Coordinates of C-alpha atoms and ligand atoms in Angstrom, one line a residue:
M1 CA 0.0 0.0 0.0
P2 CA 1.2 3.6 -0.6
Q3 CA 3.9 4.8 1.6
S4 CA 3.3 8.4 2.8
R5 CA 4.7 11.1 0.6
W6 CA 5.5 8.9 -2.4
T7 CA 6.8 11.1 -5.3
A8 CA 8.1 10.7 -8.8
A9 CA 11.6 10.3 -7.2
D10 CA 10.3 6.9 -5.9
L11 CA 9.7 5.6 -9.4
P12 CA 11.6 2.4 -10.2
D13 CA 14.1 2.2 -13.0
L14 CA 12.0 1.9 -16.1
H15 CA 14.7 1.3 -18.7
G16 CA 13.6 -1.4 -21.1
R17 CA 9.9 -0.6 -20.4
S18 CA 7.4 1.1 -22.7
A19 CA 4.4 3.3 -22.0
I20 CA 1.7 5.0 -24.0
V21 CA 0.1 8.0 -22.4
T22 CA -3.0 9.5 -24.1
G23 CA -3.4 13.3 -23.8
A24 CA 0.3 13.6 -22.9
N25 CA 0.8 17.1 -24.3
S26 CA -0.9 18.9 -21.4
G27 CA -1.7 18.7 -17.6
I28 CA -1.6 15.3 -15.8
G29 CA -0.7 13.3 -18.9
R30 CA 2.3 15.6 -19.7
A31 CA 3.5 15.5 -16.2
A32 CA 3.1 11.7 -16.0
A33 CA 4.8 11.1 -19.4
K34 CA 7.7 13.4 -18.4
A35 CA 8.3 11.4 -15.2
L36 CA 8.0 8.0 -16.9
A37 CA 10.5 9.0 -19.5
G38 CA 12.8 10.6 -16.9
A39 CA 12.8 7.2 -15.1
G40 CA 14.0 5.5 -18.3
A41 CA 10.8 4.3 -20.0
T42 CA 10.2 4.6 -23.8
V43 CA 7.1 6.8 -23.7
T44 CA 4.7 7.5 -26.6
L45 CA 2.8 10.7 -26.3
A46 CA -0.5 9.9 -27.9
V47 CA -1.9 13.3 -28.8
R48 CA -4.5 14.7 -31.1
D49 CA -2.3 17.7 -32.1
T50 CA 1.2 16.5 -32.9
G51 CA 2.5 20.1 -32.9
K52 CA 1.5 20.4 -29.2
G53 CA 2.9 16.9 -28.6
H54 CA 6.4 17.9 -30.0
A55 CA 6.3 21.1 -27.9
A56 CA 5.7 18.9 -24.8
A57 CA 8.3 16.4 -25.8
E58 CA 10.9 19.1 -26.1
A59 CA 10.6 19.7 -22.3
M60 CA 11.2 16.0 -21.5
T61 CA 14.4 14.0 -21.3
G62 CA 14.7 10.4 -22.3
D63 CA 13.1 8.3 -25.0
V64 CA 10.0 10.1 -26.1
V65 CA 7.9 9.5 -29.3
V66 CA 5.0 11.6 -30.5
R67 CA 2.1 10.0 -32.3
Q68 CA -1.3 11.2 -33.5
L69 CA -4.4 9.9 -31.8
D70 CA -7.8 11.5 -31.8
L71 CA -10.0 9.6 -29.3
A72 CA -13.0 11.4 -30.7
D73 CA -12.6 9.5 -34.0
L74 CA -12.6 5.7 -34.1
A75 CA -10.8 5.6 -37.4
S76 CA -7.9 7.4 -35.7
V77 CA -8.1 5.1 -32.7
R78 CA -7.9 2.0 -35.1
S79 CA -5.1 3.5 -37.1
F80 CA -3.1 4.3 -34.0
A81 CA -3.6 0.8 -32.6
K82 CA -2.7 -0.8 -35.9
D83 CA 0.5 1.1 -36.2
T84 CA 1.6 0.5 -32.6
P85 CA 4.6 -1.7 -32.4
G86 CA 4.2 -4.2 -29.6
P87 CA 4.7 -5.1 -26.8
V88 CA 3.4 -2.2 -24.7
D89 CA 4.1 -2.5 -21.0
I90 CA 1.9 0.3 -19.7
L91 CA -1.1 2.0 -21.3
V92 CA -2.3 5.1 -19.5
D93 CA -5.9 6.1 -20.6
N94 CA -5.6 9.7 -19.4
A95 CA -6.9 12.1 -22.1
G96 CA -10.2 13.9 -21.3
V97 CA -12.5 16.8 -21.8
M98 CA -14.8 18.3 -19.2
A99 CA -18.3 19.8 -19.3
T100 CA -17.9 20.9 -22.9
P101 CA -20.6 22.5 -25.0
E102 CA -22.8 19.9 -26.6
R103 CA -20.8 18.4 -29.4
R104 CA -20.5 15.0 -31.3
T105 CA -17.5 12.9 -32.1
A106 CA -16.7 11.9 -35.7
D107 CA -18.8 8.7 -35.0
G108 CA -21.8 10.7 -33.6
F109 CA -21.2 10.0 -29.9
E110 CA -21.7 12.8 -27.3
L111 CA -18.2 14.3 -27.1
Q112 CA -17.5 13.5 -23.4
I113 CA -18.6 9.9 -23.3
G114 CA -17.1 9.5 -26.8
T115 CA -13.6 10.8 -25.8
N116 CA -13.3 9.9 -22.2
H117 CA -14.8 6.4 -22.3
L118 CA -15.6 5.0 -25.8
G119 CA -12.4 6.1 -27.4
H120 CA -10.4 4.6 -24.5
F121 CA -12.6 1.5 -24.5
A122 CA -11.8 0.9 -28.2
L123 CA -8.1 1.8 -27.8
T124 CA -7.6 -0.5 -24.8
N125 CA -9.3 -3.5 -26.4
L126 CA -7.4 -3.1 -29.6
L127 CA -4.1 -2.9 -27.8
L128 CA -4.8 -5.5 -25.1
P129 CA -3.1 -8.4 -26.9
R130 CA 0.1 -6.4 -26.9
I131 CA -0.1 -5.1 -23.3
T132 CA 2.2 -6.9 -20.9
D133 CA 1.8 -5.2 -17.6
R134 CA -1.1 -2.9 -17.0
V135 CA -3.8 -0.5 -18.1
V136 CA -4.3 2.7 -16.0
V137 CA -7.5 4.5 -16.5
V138 CA -7.8 8.1 -15.2
S139 CA -11.2 8.8 -13.7
S140 CA -12.3 11.7 -11.4
G141 CA -13.8 12.3 -8.0
L142 CA -16.8 13.7 -10.0
H143 CA -17.7 10.1 -10.9
R144 CA -19.5 10.1 -7.5
S145 CA -22.3 12.3 -8.9
G146 CA -22.4 10.2 -12.1
K147 CA -25.3 8.1 -13.4
I148 CA -25.1 5.8 -16.4
D149 CA -28.1 6.0 -18.7
L150 CA -27.8 2.8 -20.7
D151 CA -30.8 3.8 -22.8
D152 CA -29.4 7.2 -23.7
L153 CA -25.6 7.1 -23.2
N154 CA -25.1 9.7 -25.9
W155 CA -27.7 12.2 -24.8
E156 CA -29.9 11.9 -27.8
R157 CA -33.2 11.8 -25.9
R158 CA -32.3 13.8 -22.8
S159 CA -31.7 17.5 -22.6
Y160 CA -27.9 17.8 -22.6
K161 CA -26.3 18.7 -19.2
P162 CA -22.5 19.3 -19.5
W163 CA -21.6 18.4 -15.9
K164 CA -23.8 15.4 -15.8
A165 CA -22.3 14.2 -19.1
Y166 CA -18.8 14.6 -17.6
S167 CA -19.7 12.7 -14.4
Q168 CA -21.4 10.0 -16.5
S169 CA -18.2 9.6 -18.5
K170 CA -15.9 9.4 -15.5
L171 CA -18.2 6.8 -13.8
A172 CA -18.0 4.9 -17.1
N173 CA -14.1 5.0 -16.7
L174 CA -14.4 3.2 -13.4
L175 CA -17.0 0.7 -14.4
F176 CA -14.9 -0.1 -17.5
V177 CA -11.6 -0.6 -15.6
L178 CA -13.3 -2.8 -12.9
E179 CA -15.0 -4.9 -15.6
L180 CA -11.7 -5.1 -17.5
Q181 CA -10.0 -6.5 -14.4
R182 CA -12.8 -9.1 -14.0
R183 CA -12.3 -10.2 -17.6
L184 CA -8.6 -10.3 -17.3
N185 CA -9.0 -12.5 -14.2
Q186 CA -11.4 -14.8 -16.0
A187 CA -8.9 -15.1 -18.9
G188 CA -6.1 -16.0 -16.5
S189 CA -4.1 -13.0 -17.6
N190 CA -1.4 -11.4 -15.5
V191 CA -2.2 -7.9 -17.0
R192 CA -3.7 -5.6 -14.4
A193 CA -6.3 -2.9 -14.8
V194 CA -6.1 -0.1 -12.3
A195 CA -7.7 3.3 -11.8
A196 CA -6.4 6.7 -10.7
H197 CA -7.6 10.2 -10.2
P198 CA -5.6 13.4 -9.7
G199 CA -7.9 15.1 -7.1
Y200 CA -8.0 18.8 -8.1
A201 CA -5.0 19.8 -10.2
A202 CA -4.5 23.1 -12.2
T203 CA -4.5 22.1 -15.8
N204 CA -6.2 23.2 -19.1
L205 CA -9.2 21.0 -18.3
Q206 CA -11.0 23.7 -16.4
G207 CA -10.9 26.2 -19.3
G208 CA -12.9 24.3 -21.8
T209 CA -16.4 24.1 -20.2
S210 CA -19.6 25.3 -21.8
S211 CA -20.0 28.1 -19.3
P212 CA -17.8 31.3 -19.2
I213 CA -18.6 31.5 -15.4
S214 CA -17.3 27.9 -14.9
N215 CA -14.2 28.7 -16.9
L216 CA -13.6 31.8 -14.7
L217 CA -14.1 29.9 -11.5
G218 CA -11.7 27.3 -12.9
V219 CA -9.0 30.0 -13.3
V220 CA -9.6 31.3 -9.8
G221 CA -9.7 27.7 -8.4
N222 CA -6.6 26.7 -10.2
L223 CA -4.8 29.7 -8.6
L224 CA -6.1 29.4 -5.1
I225 CA -7.1 25.8 -4.4
A226 CA -5.7 23.3 -6.9
Q227 CA -2.5 21.4 -6.6
S228 CA 0.0 21.4 -9.4
D229 CA -0.2 19.1 -12.4
T230 CA 3.0 17.4 -11.2
M231 CA 1.3 16.5 -7.9
G232 CA -1.9 15.6 -9.8
A233 CA 0.1 13.1 -11.8
L234 CA 1.4 11.2 -8.8
P235 CA -1.6 8.8 -8.4
T236 CA -1.3 8.0 -12.1
L237 CA 2.4 7.3 -11.7
Y238 CA 1.9 5.3 -8.6
A239 CA -0.9 3.2 -10.3
A240 CA 1.3 2.7 -13.3
T241 CA 4.4 1.4 -11.6
E242 CA 3.9 0.1 -8.1
D243 CA 3.0 -3.5 -7.3
L244 CA -0.7 -3.2 -6.7
P245 CA -3.7 -5.5 -7.0
G246 CA -5.8 -5.1 -10.1
G247 CA -8.9 -3.1 -9.7
I248 CA -7.4 -0.7 -7.2
Y249 CA -8.3 3.0 -7.3
I250 CA -5.5 5.4 -6.4
G251 CA -6.0 9.1 -5.7
P252 CA -4.5 11.9 -3.5
S253 CA -4.7 11.0 0.2
G254 CA -5.0 14.5 1.5
F255 CA -8.0 16.7 2.1
Q256 CA -11.2 15.1 0.7
H257 CA -9.0 13.1 -1.8
M258 CA -8.5 16.4 -3.6
R259 CA -4.8 17.0 -2.9
G260 CA -1.7 15.3 -1.5
Y261 CA 0.4 12.2 -2.0
P262 CA -1.0 9.0 -3.6
G263 CA -3.2 6.7 -1.5
V264 CA -5.9 4.2 -1.9
D265 CA -9.4 5.7 -2.6
V266 CA -12.7 3.9 -2.7
P267 CA -15.0 4.2 -5.7
A268 CA -18.6 5.2 -5.3
R269 CA -21.1 2.4 -4.9
Q270 CA -22.5 2.9 -8.4
A271 CA -19.0 2.2 -9.8
L272 CA -19.0 -1.2 -8.1
D273 CA -22.2 -2.4 -9.8
E274 CA -21.2 -5.4 -11.8
E275 CA -24.4 -5.7 -13.7
T276 CA -24.2 -2.1 -15.0
A277 CA -20.5 -2.7 -15.8
R278 CA -21.4 -5.7 -17.9
L279 CA -24.2 -3.9 -19.7
L280 CA -22.0 -0.8 -20.3
W281 CA -19.3 -3.1 -21.7
D282 CA -21.8 -4.8 -24.1
L283 CA -23.1 -1.4 -25.2
S284 CA -19.6 0.0 -25.7
E285 CA -18.8 -3.0 -27.9
R286 CA -21.9 -2.4 -30.0
L287 CA -21.2 1.4 -30.3
T288 CA -17.5 1.1 -31.2
G289 CA -17.5 -2.2 -33.0
V290 CA -14.5 -3.2 -30.9
T291 CA -14.8 -6.3 -28.9
W292 CA -12.9 -8.1 -26.1
P293 CA -9.9 -9.6 -27.9
A294 CA -9.6 -13.3 -28.4
A295 CA -6.2 -13.4 -26.8
V296 CA -4.9 -11.1 -24.1
G297 CA -1.4 -10.5 -22.8
Ligands
NAP301 N1 -7.3 18.5 -13.5 C1 -8.1 18.0 -12.6 O1 -8.3 18.5 -11.6 C2 -8.8 16.6 -12.9 C3 -9.6 16.2 -11.9 C4 -10.2 14.9 -12.1 C5 -9.9 14.2 -13.2 N2 -9.1 14.7 -14.2 C6 -8.8 13.9 -15.4 O2 -7.5 13.9 -15.7 C7 -7.3 13.6 -17.1 C8 -6.3 14.6 -17.7 O3 -6.9 15.9 -17.7 P1 -6.0 17.2 -17.3 O4 -6.6 17.8 -16.1 O5 -4.6 17.0 -17.5 O6 -6.6 18.2 -18.5 P2 -5.8 18.9 -19.8 O7 -4.7 19.6 -19.3 O8 -6.9 19.6 -20.5 O9 -5.4 17.6 -20.6 C9 -6.3 16.8 -21.3 C10 -5.6 16.1 -22.4 O10 -6.5 15.3 -23.2 C11 -6.4 15.6 -24.5 N3 -7.5 15.3 -25.4 C12 -8.7 15.9 -25.3 N4 -9.5 15.4 -26.3 C13 -8.8 14.5 -26.9 C14 -9.0 13.6 -28.1 N5 -10.2 13.7 -28.7 N6 -8.1 12.8 -28.5 C15 -6.9 12.8 -27.8 N7 -6.6 13.6 -26.8 C16 -7.5 14.4 -26.4 C17 -6.0 17.1 -24.6 O11 -5.5 17.4 -25.8 P3 -5.5 19.0 -26.3 O12 -4.4 19.7 -25.6 O13 -5.2 18.9 -27.8 O14 -6.8 19.5 -26.0 C18 -5.0 17.1 -23.5 O15 -3.7 16.7 -23.9 C19 -8.7 13.7 -17.7 O16 -9.2 12.3 -17.9 C20 -9.5 14.3 -16.6 O17 -10.9 13.9 -16.6 C21 -8.5 15.9 -14.0

């Protein structure tokens, strides 16, 4: 279990290991990728804008590769997975958008569930036969207010609510990672699926919501309350590298799990609902056309 005050300085030597981090040009993903590369891993920055990816890579030391991945476009996800040389030791499903204006992905999904959950669901299952160690999925404390609407996951019949769509997508992240671990267990795989969340960290996430007032509050909150992106990345790094049981959920251990060093957190009750997780998995397979792979690592 986490020692107190675990930091990136406690990362093991990662030479010879490879990691893919989605959304690695900004915020938590950038800080995590930088630390993994600094510890010796070969790190792929999986980013939708390779210009931003190269700018981020320039501030990193070590073996860093930039590749294009748009999680809001399944063709891009498929192409990224197809061109990924294996094996991949660690996949970090980190990229995300929050409380955006109502928008659709290239495949017609609501943008937040499409990017945060369905894109990562497809990517993970496509890469799974090549993953050797673990999948880390980055959720959020806001999953606690989440509800999954299996009849209208994509907000086609409901009136769109940006924050509810975000919390639904972050609850989907946890239901997905826990169902993934159950499937890996059933398949007799040694690959682990673990979850993390950064608490509240100052990143670009808070500036892209549908409401100018929320964006302004985000700026003020980032200045006054939030911890740094480097601190926010510690739960991800801990989940990615320490010897932990599959299905664990790591977040900051300080005030209200919003800040501090990594510790074990407990998912909300609705994230532990195995029936919903199974149904969400089936629905995600139907929507993405990507299924549980025949062979896993
Ligand atoms: N910051 C917090 O307090 C907080 C709290 C709870 C959970 N989280 C979670 O932490 C994760 C990282 O967020 P962050 O705070 O680091 O925010 P961020 O600074 O905005 O970074 C988000 C990253 O996701 C990328 N992204 C967005 N849409 C994408 C797409 N369609 N395809 C590929 N990449 C895409 C962004 O790329 P662009 O730069 O091109 O937009 C960016 O690199 C998210 O899953 C978020 O839900 C954050």
